[in-house]
XYZ file of C-alpha atoms in Angstrom:
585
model
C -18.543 18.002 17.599
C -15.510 17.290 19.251
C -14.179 19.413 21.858
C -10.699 21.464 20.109
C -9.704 23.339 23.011
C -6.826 22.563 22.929
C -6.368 23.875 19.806
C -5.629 27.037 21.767
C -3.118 25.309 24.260
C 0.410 25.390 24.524
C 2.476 25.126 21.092
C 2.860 20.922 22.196
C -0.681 20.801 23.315
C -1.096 17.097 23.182
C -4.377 17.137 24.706
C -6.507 13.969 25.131
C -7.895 13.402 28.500
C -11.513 13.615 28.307
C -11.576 13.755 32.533
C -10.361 15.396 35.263
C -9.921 12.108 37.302
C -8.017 10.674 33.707
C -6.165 13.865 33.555
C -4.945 12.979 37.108
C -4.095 9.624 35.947
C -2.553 10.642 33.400
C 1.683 11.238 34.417
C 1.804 7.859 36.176
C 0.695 6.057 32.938
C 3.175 8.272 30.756
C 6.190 7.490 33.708
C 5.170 3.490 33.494
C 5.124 3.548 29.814
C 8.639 5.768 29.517
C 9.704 3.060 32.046
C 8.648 -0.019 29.821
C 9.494 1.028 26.788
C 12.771 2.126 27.694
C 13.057 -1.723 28.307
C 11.730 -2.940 25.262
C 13.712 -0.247 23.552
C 17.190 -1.497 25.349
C 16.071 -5.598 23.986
C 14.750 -4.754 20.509
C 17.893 -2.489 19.960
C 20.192 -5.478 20.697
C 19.582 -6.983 17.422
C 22.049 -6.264 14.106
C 22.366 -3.119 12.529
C 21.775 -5.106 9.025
C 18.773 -6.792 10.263
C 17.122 -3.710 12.029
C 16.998 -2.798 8.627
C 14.497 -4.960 7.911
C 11.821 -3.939 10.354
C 8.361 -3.009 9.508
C 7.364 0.712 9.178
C 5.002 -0.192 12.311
C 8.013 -1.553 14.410
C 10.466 1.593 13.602
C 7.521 3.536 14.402
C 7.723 2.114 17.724
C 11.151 2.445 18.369
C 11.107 6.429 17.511
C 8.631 6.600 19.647
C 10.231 4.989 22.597
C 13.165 7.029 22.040
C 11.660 10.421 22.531
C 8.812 9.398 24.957
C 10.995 11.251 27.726
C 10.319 14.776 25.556
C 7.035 13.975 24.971
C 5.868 12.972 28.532
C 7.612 16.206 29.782
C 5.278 17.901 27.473
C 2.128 15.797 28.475
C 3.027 16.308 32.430
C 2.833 20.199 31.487
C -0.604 20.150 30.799
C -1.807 18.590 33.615
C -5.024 20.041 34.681
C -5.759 21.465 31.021
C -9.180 20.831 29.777
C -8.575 18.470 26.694
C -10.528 16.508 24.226
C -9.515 12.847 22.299
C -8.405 13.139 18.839
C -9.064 10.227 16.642
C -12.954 8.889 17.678
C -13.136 5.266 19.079
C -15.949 3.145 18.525
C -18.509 2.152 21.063
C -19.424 3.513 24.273
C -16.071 5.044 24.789
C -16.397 7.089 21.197
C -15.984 10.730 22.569
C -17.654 13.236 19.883
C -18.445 10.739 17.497
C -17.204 9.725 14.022
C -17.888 11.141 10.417
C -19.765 10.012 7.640
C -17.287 10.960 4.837
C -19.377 10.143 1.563
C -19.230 11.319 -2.372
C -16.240 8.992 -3.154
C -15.474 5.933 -4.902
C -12.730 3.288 -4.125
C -11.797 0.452 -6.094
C -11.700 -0.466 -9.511
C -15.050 -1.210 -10.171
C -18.341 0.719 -9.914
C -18.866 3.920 -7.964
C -18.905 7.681 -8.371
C -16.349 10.147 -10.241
C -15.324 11.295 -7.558
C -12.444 10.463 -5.002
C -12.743 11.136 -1.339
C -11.578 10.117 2.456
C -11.117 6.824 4.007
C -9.806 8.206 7.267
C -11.292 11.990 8.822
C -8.902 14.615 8.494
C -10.938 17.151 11.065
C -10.088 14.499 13.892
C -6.349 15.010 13.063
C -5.923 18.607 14.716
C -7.855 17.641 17.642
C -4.784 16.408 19.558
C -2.227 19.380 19.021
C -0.297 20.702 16.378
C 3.176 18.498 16.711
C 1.375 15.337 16.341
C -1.651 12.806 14.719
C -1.058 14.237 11.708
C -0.138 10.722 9.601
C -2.599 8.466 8.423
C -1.388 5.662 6.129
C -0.042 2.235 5.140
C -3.139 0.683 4.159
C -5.130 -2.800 3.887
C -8.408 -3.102 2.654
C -11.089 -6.677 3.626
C -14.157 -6.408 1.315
C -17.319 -9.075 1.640
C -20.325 -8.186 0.126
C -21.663 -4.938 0.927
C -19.308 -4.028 3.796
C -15.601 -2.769 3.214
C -12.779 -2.021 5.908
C -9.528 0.120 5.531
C -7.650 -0.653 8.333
C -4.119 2.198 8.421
C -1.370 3.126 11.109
C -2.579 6.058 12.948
C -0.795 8.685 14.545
C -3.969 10.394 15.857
C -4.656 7.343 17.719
C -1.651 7.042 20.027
C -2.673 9.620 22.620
C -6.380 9.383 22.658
C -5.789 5.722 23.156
C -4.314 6.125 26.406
C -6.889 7.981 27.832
C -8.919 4.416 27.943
C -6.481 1.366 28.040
C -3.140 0.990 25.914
C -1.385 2.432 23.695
C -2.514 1.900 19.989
C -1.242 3.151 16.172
C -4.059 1.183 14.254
C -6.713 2.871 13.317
C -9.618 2.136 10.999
C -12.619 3.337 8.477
C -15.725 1.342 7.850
C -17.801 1.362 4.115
C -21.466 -0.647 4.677
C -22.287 0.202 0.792
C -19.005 -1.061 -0.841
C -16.577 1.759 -0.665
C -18.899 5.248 -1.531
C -18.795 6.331 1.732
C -16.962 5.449 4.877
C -17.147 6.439 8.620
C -13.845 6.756 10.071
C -13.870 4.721 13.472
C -10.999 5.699 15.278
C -8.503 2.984 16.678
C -9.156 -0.646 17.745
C -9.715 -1.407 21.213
C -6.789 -2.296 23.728
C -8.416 -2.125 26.865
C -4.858 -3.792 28.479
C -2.577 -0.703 29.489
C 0.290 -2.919 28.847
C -0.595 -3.817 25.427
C 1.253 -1.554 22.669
C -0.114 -2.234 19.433
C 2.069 -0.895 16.921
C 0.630 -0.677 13.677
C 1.034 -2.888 10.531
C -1.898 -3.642 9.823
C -3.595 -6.673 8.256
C -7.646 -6.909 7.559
C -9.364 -9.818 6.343
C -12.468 -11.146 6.361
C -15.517 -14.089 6.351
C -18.434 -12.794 5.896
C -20.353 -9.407 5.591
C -20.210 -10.055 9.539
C -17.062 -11.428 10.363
C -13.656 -9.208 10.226
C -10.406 -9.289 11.416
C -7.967 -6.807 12.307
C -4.342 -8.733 12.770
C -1.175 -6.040 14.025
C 1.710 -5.919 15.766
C 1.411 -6.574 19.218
C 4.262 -5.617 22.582
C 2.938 -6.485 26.407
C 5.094 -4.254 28.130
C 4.212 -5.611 31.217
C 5.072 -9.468 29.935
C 8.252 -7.820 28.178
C 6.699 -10.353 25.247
C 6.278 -9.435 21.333
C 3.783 -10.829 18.916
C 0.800 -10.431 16.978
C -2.770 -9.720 17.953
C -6.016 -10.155 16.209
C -8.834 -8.021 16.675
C -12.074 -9.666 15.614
C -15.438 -8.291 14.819
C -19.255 -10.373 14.441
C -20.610 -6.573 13.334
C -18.817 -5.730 10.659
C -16.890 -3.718 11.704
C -18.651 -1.613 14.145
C -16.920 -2.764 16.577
C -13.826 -5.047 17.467
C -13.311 -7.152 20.595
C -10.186 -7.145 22.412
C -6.957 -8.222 20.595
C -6.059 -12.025 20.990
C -2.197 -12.800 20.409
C -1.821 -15.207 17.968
C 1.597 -15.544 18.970
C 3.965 -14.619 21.198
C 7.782 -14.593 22.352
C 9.907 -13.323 25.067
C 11.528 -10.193 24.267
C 14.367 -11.340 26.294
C 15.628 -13.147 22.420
C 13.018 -12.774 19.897
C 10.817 -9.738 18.187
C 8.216 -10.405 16.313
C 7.405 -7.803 13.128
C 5.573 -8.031 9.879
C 2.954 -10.298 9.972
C 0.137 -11.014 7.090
C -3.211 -12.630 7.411
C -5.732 -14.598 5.158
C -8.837 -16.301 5.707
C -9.436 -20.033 3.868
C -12.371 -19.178 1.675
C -14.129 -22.968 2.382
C -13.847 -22.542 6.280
C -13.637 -18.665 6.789
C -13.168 -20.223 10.605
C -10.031 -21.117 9.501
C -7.612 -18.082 9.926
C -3.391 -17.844 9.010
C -1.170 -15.271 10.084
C 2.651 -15.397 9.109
C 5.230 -13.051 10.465
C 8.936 -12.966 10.780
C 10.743 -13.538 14.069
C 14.134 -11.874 14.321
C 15.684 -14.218 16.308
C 18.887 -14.251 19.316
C 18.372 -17.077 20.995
C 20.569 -19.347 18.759
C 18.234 -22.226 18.522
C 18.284 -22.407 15.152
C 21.149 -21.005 14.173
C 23.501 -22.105 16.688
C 26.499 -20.018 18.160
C 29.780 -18.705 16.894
C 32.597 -16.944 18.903
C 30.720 -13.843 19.464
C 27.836 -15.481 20.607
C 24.460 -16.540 18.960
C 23.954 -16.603 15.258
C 21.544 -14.032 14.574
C 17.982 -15.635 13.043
C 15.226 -13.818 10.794
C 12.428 -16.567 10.452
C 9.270 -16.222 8.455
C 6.641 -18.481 10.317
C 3.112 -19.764 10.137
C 0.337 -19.947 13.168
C -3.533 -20.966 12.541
C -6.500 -20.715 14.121
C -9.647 -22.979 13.384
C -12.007 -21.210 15.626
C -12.159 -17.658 13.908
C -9.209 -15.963 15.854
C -9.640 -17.765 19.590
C -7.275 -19.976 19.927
C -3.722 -20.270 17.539
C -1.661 -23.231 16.917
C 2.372 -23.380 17.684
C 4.024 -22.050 14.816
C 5.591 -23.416 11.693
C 8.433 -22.520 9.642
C 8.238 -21.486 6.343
C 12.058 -19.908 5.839
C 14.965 -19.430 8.220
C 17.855 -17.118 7.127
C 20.684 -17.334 9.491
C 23.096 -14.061 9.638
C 24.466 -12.328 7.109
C 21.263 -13.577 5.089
C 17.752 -12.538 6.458
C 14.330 -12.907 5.028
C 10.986 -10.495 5.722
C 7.886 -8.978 4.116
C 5.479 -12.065 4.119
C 2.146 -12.433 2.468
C -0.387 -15.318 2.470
C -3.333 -16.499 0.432
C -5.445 -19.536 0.328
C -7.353 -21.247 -2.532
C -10.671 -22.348 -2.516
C -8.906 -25.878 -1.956
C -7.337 -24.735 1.033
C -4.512 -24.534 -0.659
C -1.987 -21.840 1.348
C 0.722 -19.984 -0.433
C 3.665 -17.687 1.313
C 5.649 -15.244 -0.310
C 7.980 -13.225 0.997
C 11.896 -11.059 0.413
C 15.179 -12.901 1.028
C 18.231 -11.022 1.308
C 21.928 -12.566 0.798
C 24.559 -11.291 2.478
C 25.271 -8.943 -0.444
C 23.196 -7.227 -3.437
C 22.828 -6.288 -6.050
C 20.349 -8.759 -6.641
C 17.407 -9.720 -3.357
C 15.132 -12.720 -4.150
C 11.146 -12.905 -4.358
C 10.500 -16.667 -2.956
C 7.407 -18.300 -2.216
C 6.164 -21.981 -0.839
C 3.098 -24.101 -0.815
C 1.069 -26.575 1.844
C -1.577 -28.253 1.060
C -2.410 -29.556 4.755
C -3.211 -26.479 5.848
C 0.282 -25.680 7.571
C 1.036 -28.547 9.002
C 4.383 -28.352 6.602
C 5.232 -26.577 3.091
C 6.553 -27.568 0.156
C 10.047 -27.047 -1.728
C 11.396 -23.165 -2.044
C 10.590 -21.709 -5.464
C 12.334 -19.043 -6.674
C 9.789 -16.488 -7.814
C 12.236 -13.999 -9.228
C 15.480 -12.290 -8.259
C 15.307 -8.945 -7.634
C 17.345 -5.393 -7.691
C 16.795 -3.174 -4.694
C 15.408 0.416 -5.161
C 16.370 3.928 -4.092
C 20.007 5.407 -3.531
C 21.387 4.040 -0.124
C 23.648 1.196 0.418
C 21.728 -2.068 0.223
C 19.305 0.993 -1.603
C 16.678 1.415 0.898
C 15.576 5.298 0.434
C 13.721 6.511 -2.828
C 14.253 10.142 -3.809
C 12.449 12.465 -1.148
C 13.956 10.572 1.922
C 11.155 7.674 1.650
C 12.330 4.455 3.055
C 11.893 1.479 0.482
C 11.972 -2.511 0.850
C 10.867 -4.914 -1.953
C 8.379 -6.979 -0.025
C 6.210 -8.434 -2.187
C 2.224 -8.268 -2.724
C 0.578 -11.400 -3.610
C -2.451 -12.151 -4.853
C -4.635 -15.591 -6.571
C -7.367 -15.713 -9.269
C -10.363 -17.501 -8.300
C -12.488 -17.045 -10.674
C -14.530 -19.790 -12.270
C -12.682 -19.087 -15.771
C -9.789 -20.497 -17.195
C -7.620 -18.033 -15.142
C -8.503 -19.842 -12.111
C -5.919 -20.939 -9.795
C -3.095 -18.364 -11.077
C -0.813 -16.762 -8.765
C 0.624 -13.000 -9.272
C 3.312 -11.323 -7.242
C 4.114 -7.568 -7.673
C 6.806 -6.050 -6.323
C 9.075 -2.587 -6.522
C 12.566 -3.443 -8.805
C 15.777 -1.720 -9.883
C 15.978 -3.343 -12.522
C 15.348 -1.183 -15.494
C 17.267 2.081 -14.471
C 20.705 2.304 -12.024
C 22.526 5.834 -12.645
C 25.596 6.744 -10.779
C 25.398 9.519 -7.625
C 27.970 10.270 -6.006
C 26.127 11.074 -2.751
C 24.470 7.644 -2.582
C 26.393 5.605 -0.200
C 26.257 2.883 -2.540
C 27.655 5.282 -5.491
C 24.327 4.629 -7.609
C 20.593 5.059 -7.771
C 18.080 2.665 -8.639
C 14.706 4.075 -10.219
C 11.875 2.136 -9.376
C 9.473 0.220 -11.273
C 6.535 -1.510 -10.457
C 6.985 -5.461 -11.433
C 4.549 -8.516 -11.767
C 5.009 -12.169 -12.484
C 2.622 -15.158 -12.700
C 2.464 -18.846 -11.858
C 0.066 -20.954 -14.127
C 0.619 -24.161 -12.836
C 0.015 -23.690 -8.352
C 3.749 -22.027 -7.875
C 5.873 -24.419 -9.196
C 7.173 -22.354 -11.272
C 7.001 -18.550 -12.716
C 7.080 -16.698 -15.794
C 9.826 -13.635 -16.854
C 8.289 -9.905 -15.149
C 5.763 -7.799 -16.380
C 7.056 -4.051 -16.092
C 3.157 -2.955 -15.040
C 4.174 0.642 -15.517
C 6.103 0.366 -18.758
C 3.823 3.206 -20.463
C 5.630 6.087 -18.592
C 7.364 8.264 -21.137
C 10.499 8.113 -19.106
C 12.502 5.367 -17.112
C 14.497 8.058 -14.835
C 11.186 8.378 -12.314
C 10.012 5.919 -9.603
C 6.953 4.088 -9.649
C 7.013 2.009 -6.317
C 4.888 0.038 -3.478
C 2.873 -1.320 -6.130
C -0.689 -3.407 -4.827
C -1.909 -6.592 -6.151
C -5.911 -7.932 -6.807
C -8.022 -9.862 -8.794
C -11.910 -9.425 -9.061
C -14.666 -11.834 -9.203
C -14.302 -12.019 -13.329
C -10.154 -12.205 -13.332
C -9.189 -9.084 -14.189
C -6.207 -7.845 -12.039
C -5.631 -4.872 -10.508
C -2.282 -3.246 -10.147
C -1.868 0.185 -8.363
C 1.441 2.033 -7.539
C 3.149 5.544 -6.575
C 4.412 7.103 -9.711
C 6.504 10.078 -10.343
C 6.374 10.234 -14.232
C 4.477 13.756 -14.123
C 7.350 15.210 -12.666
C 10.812 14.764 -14.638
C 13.221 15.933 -11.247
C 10.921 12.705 -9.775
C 9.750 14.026 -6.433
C 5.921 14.866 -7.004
C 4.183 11.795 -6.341
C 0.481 10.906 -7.570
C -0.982 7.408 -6.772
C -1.756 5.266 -10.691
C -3.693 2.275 -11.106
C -3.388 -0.037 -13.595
C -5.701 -2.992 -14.799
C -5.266 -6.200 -16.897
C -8.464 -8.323 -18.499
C -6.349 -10.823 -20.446
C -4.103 -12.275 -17.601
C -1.461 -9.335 -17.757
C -0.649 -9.428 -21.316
C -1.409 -5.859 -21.951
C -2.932 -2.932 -19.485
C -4.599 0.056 -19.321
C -3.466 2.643 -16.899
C -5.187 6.182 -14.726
C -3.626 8.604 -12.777
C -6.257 8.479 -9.682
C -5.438 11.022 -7.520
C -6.201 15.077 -7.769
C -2.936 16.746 -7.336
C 0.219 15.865 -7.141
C 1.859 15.432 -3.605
C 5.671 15.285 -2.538
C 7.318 13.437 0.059
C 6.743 15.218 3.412
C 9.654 14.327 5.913
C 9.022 14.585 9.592
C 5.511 16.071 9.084
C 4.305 14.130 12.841
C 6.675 13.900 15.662
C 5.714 10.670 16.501
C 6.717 9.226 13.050
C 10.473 7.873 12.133
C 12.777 8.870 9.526
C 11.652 8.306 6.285
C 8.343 6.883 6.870
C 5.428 6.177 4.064
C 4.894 2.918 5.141
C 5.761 -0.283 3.451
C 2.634 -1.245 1.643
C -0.793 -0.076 0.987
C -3.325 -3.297 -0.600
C -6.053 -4.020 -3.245
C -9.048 -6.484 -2.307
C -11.501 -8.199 -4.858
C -15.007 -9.419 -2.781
C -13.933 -11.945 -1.123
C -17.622 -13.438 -1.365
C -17.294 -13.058 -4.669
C -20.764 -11.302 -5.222
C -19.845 -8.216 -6.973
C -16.940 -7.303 -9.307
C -14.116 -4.541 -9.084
C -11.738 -4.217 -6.473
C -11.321 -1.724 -3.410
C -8.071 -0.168 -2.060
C -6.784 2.784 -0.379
C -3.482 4.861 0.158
C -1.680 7.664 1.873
C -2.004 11.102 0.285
C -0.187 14.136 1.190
C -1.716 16.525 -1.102
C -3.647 18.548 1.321
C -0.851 19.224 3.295
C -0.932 15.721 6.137
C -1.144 12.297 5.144
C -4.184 11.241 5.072
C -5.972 7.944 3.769
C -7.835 8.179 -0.179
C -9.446 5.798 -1.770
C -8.185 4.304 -4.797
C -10.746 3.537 -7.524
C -10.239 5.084 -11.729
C -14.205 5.590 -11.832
C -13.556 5.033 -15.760
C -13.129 1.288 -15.220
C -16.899 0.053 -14.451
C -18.313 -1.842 -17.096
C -18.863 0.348 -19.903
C -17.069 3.206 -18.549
C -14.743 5.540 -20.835
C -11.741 4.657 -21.715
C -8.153 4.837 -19.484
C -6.068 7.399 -20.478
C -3.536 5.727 -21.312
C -2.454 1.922 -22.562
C 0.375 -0.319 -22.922
């Protein structure tokens, strides 16, 4: 049992130093790190108002944090010399009081139990004080065979981490009998104290063995951004130190929202795209007030399972006022790659869903296809907050069929759209608000081309609610998965339940369940370490990638107990033979 001591501390008891010699430690680390990230802070801040817009939940995250790490390490420096105890539990020998086995659940939308439970350990949340490690959420799910992963950001990982290397938001849970039960394993290791990994977080996977953990990745000490990826030859019960499959000097570049995918005929073979918000005016050239400002989405590879990366490639470069974000990737069983991602003109209403092909494995992409265009959600200007203060983007969630049917081969991109439902309010700063619904569209012929949205969610009995942040999969047999926020329970659209909704006939016509147990609301500034308006900007579905069993697994954040913590995501109703959905459309 873990030590909660400081449970009875000070009202900002942030207590996580399992030592007296790391307790002693301790207020040099948190002056070097106010010291560092103050500098990151003063580089990443240079970049546009209109593009800072853009960043990932992980890399605002980070940038609250560095702005009120002077208050916090005044708190930390209070306690020194009070007994404390870690809060989240990290794996290995350094695991301090052990993780949970959190069983009797099901997640995914195939077999499993009727009941829902815990991906990440709620009794670990407390352990570091009462202001903070409270959040839990933004998730991605790897499944191969028998063993599933649910990697999230993690509050309750940022202090405990520093008691044993760097600092670290990504935490993870671990399934070895495909989603009933998982053991929440605390945070990847970062034995580098000058490594900052901040969350975003990407999980794929090879083999039952073989897993990957890609997120954002600062060296404070390098003043460099990038990406690291975390591999595991366990399966996940433990991780080896993050490798950076790219990185830039923060002096012009930051590096934010990365994807990864593994090439299902070489699982060596390992892509990671992210965009690179850009200052140095290489690309873009220079105008009167200095560089043209860059947002880039970009490719790197690796051929030896995460080791070594390649220089990267460019998929899309939006020079200022246009920018482009919110990447994906997938590769076919050919090894053919496909990239998705949000580009935003200088002006809505309308955003565009785009997307490009290689078939050399990255060497160089095809032509840009339009996948669709796109109205931005929520009530700000440019949209960009649902109801409830949640901070909104379109990014889109892709996903590709292989199964051996005649589905094989097609593509499906979801996405959140204004499309259906813009009323006027007169406190919006755009005059209007766009209610969200959860879109998907389909390529039959490898991307070339698209057909007209599917409005997944079309069987709510109003259009005046959000459905958002909706999660794309298809299983071994075809069917796809589609699963969403949605607010039609609640007509003033602020209680939120998580829905799931699956096709069998290529999206044609769905069936729909409510998974969750009560209704939640948007909980503002519930963790101190957490920015304004944070949910996160995705959660994700996963079929097997071996391709053994049917059904898919997933995950998302859940505030109905109060924090947010991580649930899994499976209607227990959909197994083969199961009842029917409650509702269909």
């Amino acid at each position: 049992m873990m030590n909660r001591c400081c449970l009875t501390a000070a009202v900002a008891g942030l207590c996580l130093l399992p030592t007296a010699s790391a307790r002693t430690e301790q207020p040099d680390q948190f002056e070097r790190i106010r010291v560092q990230s103050g500098q990151v802070r003063a580089k990443i801040e240079k970049i546009p108002g209109r593009h800072q817009a853009l960043f990932s939940a992980g890399a605002r995250n980070f940038l609250h944090r560095a702005r009120v790490w002077s208050e916090t390490q005044e708190k930390l420096n209070s306690l020194k010399g009070t007994p404390g105890a870690p809060g989240r539990p990290r794996p290995s020998a350094v695991r301090m009081g052990g993780s949970r086995q959190v069983s009797g659940f099901s997640s995914g939308l195939g077999t499993g139990s009727l009941t829902h439970g815990r991906v990440s350990d709620p009794l670990a949340d407390a352990a570091n004080n009462f202001l903070s490690g409270f959040v839990q959420s933004e998730t991605s799910t790897a499944w191969c065979g028998d063993v599933a992963l649910v990697g999230f950001n993690d509050s309750g990982s940022v202090l405990p981490s520093l008691a044993v290397g760097g600092l670290v938001f990504s935490g993870y849970s671990r399934s070895t009998d495909r989603g009933r039960s998982f053991t929440d394993m605390g945070f990847v290791p970062a034995s580098n104290p000058d490594f900052e990994l901040l969350g975003d977080p990407v999980m794929a996977c090879g083999s039952q063995k073989d897993f990957h953990y890609a997120n954002l990745l600062v060296d404070v000490g390098a003043l460099t951004t990038g990406v690291g990826v975390s591999t595991s030859a366990d399966g996940g019960a433990s991780f080896a130190e993050p490798v950076k499959a790219v990185a830039k000097g923060l002096d012009s570049h930051f590096i934010d929202k990365e994807w990864m995918a593994v090439d299902p005929g070489h699982p060596d073979r390992l892509y990671v795209t992210y965009t690179d918000f850009d200052g140095s005016g290489d690309v873009c050239g220079f105008d009167a007030f200095g560089a043209v400002f860059r947002t880039g989405v970009e490719l790197v590879r690796s051929l030896d399972g995460g080791q070594t990366w390649s220089a990267p490639v460019v998929v899309e470069s939006a020079c200022d006022p246009d920018g482009a974000t919110g990447s994906q990737i997938v590769v076919g069983d050919d090894g053919t790659l496909y990239v998705a991602w949000e580009h935003f003109p200088a002006a809505v209403p309308n955003n565009e869903i785009r997307l490009r092909k290689s078939s050399d494995g990255g060497a160089s992409f095809g032509p840009t296809v339009l996948v669709a265009n796109t109205i931005p959600v929520g009530g700000n200007e440019g949209r960009q907050f649902l109801q409830g203060i949640i901070r909104i983007v379109e990014f889109p969630s892709l996903a590709l069929d292989r199964s051996p049917g005649p589905s094989h081969g097609t593509l499906y991109v979801a996405w959140n759209d204004g499309s259906f439902a813009t009323i006027p309010d007169p406190i919006a700063l755009g005059g209007v608000y766009s209610f969200s619904d959860a879109l998907l569209v389909k390529s039959t012929d490898g991307g070339a081309s698209f057909g007209t949205p599917t409005r997944v969610n079309r069987g709510a009995t109003t259009d005046f609610t959000d459905q958002y942040m909706p999660a794309v999969a298809v299983d071994k047999n075809g069917d796809i998965g589609v699963c969403y926020y949605d607010r039609r329970r609640d007509p003033s659209n602020f209680l939120t339940d998580r829905r799931c909704s699956r096709s069998a006939d290529g999206g044609d016509h769905w069936a729909s369940q409510r998974v969750n147990e009560r209704s939640f609301p948007s909980t503002e500034f519930q963790d101190f370490e957490i920015a304004y308006g944070y949910q996160g900007d995705y959660d994700t579905l996963a079929g097997d990638f071996l391709r053994r069993f049917r059904g898919l697994l997933g995950a998302y954040a859940d505030n109905g107990l109060g924090s947010q913590d991580v649930r899994s995501n499976r209607p227990p109703d959909w197994a083969s033979g199961g009842s029917k959905p409650t509702d269909r459309h």
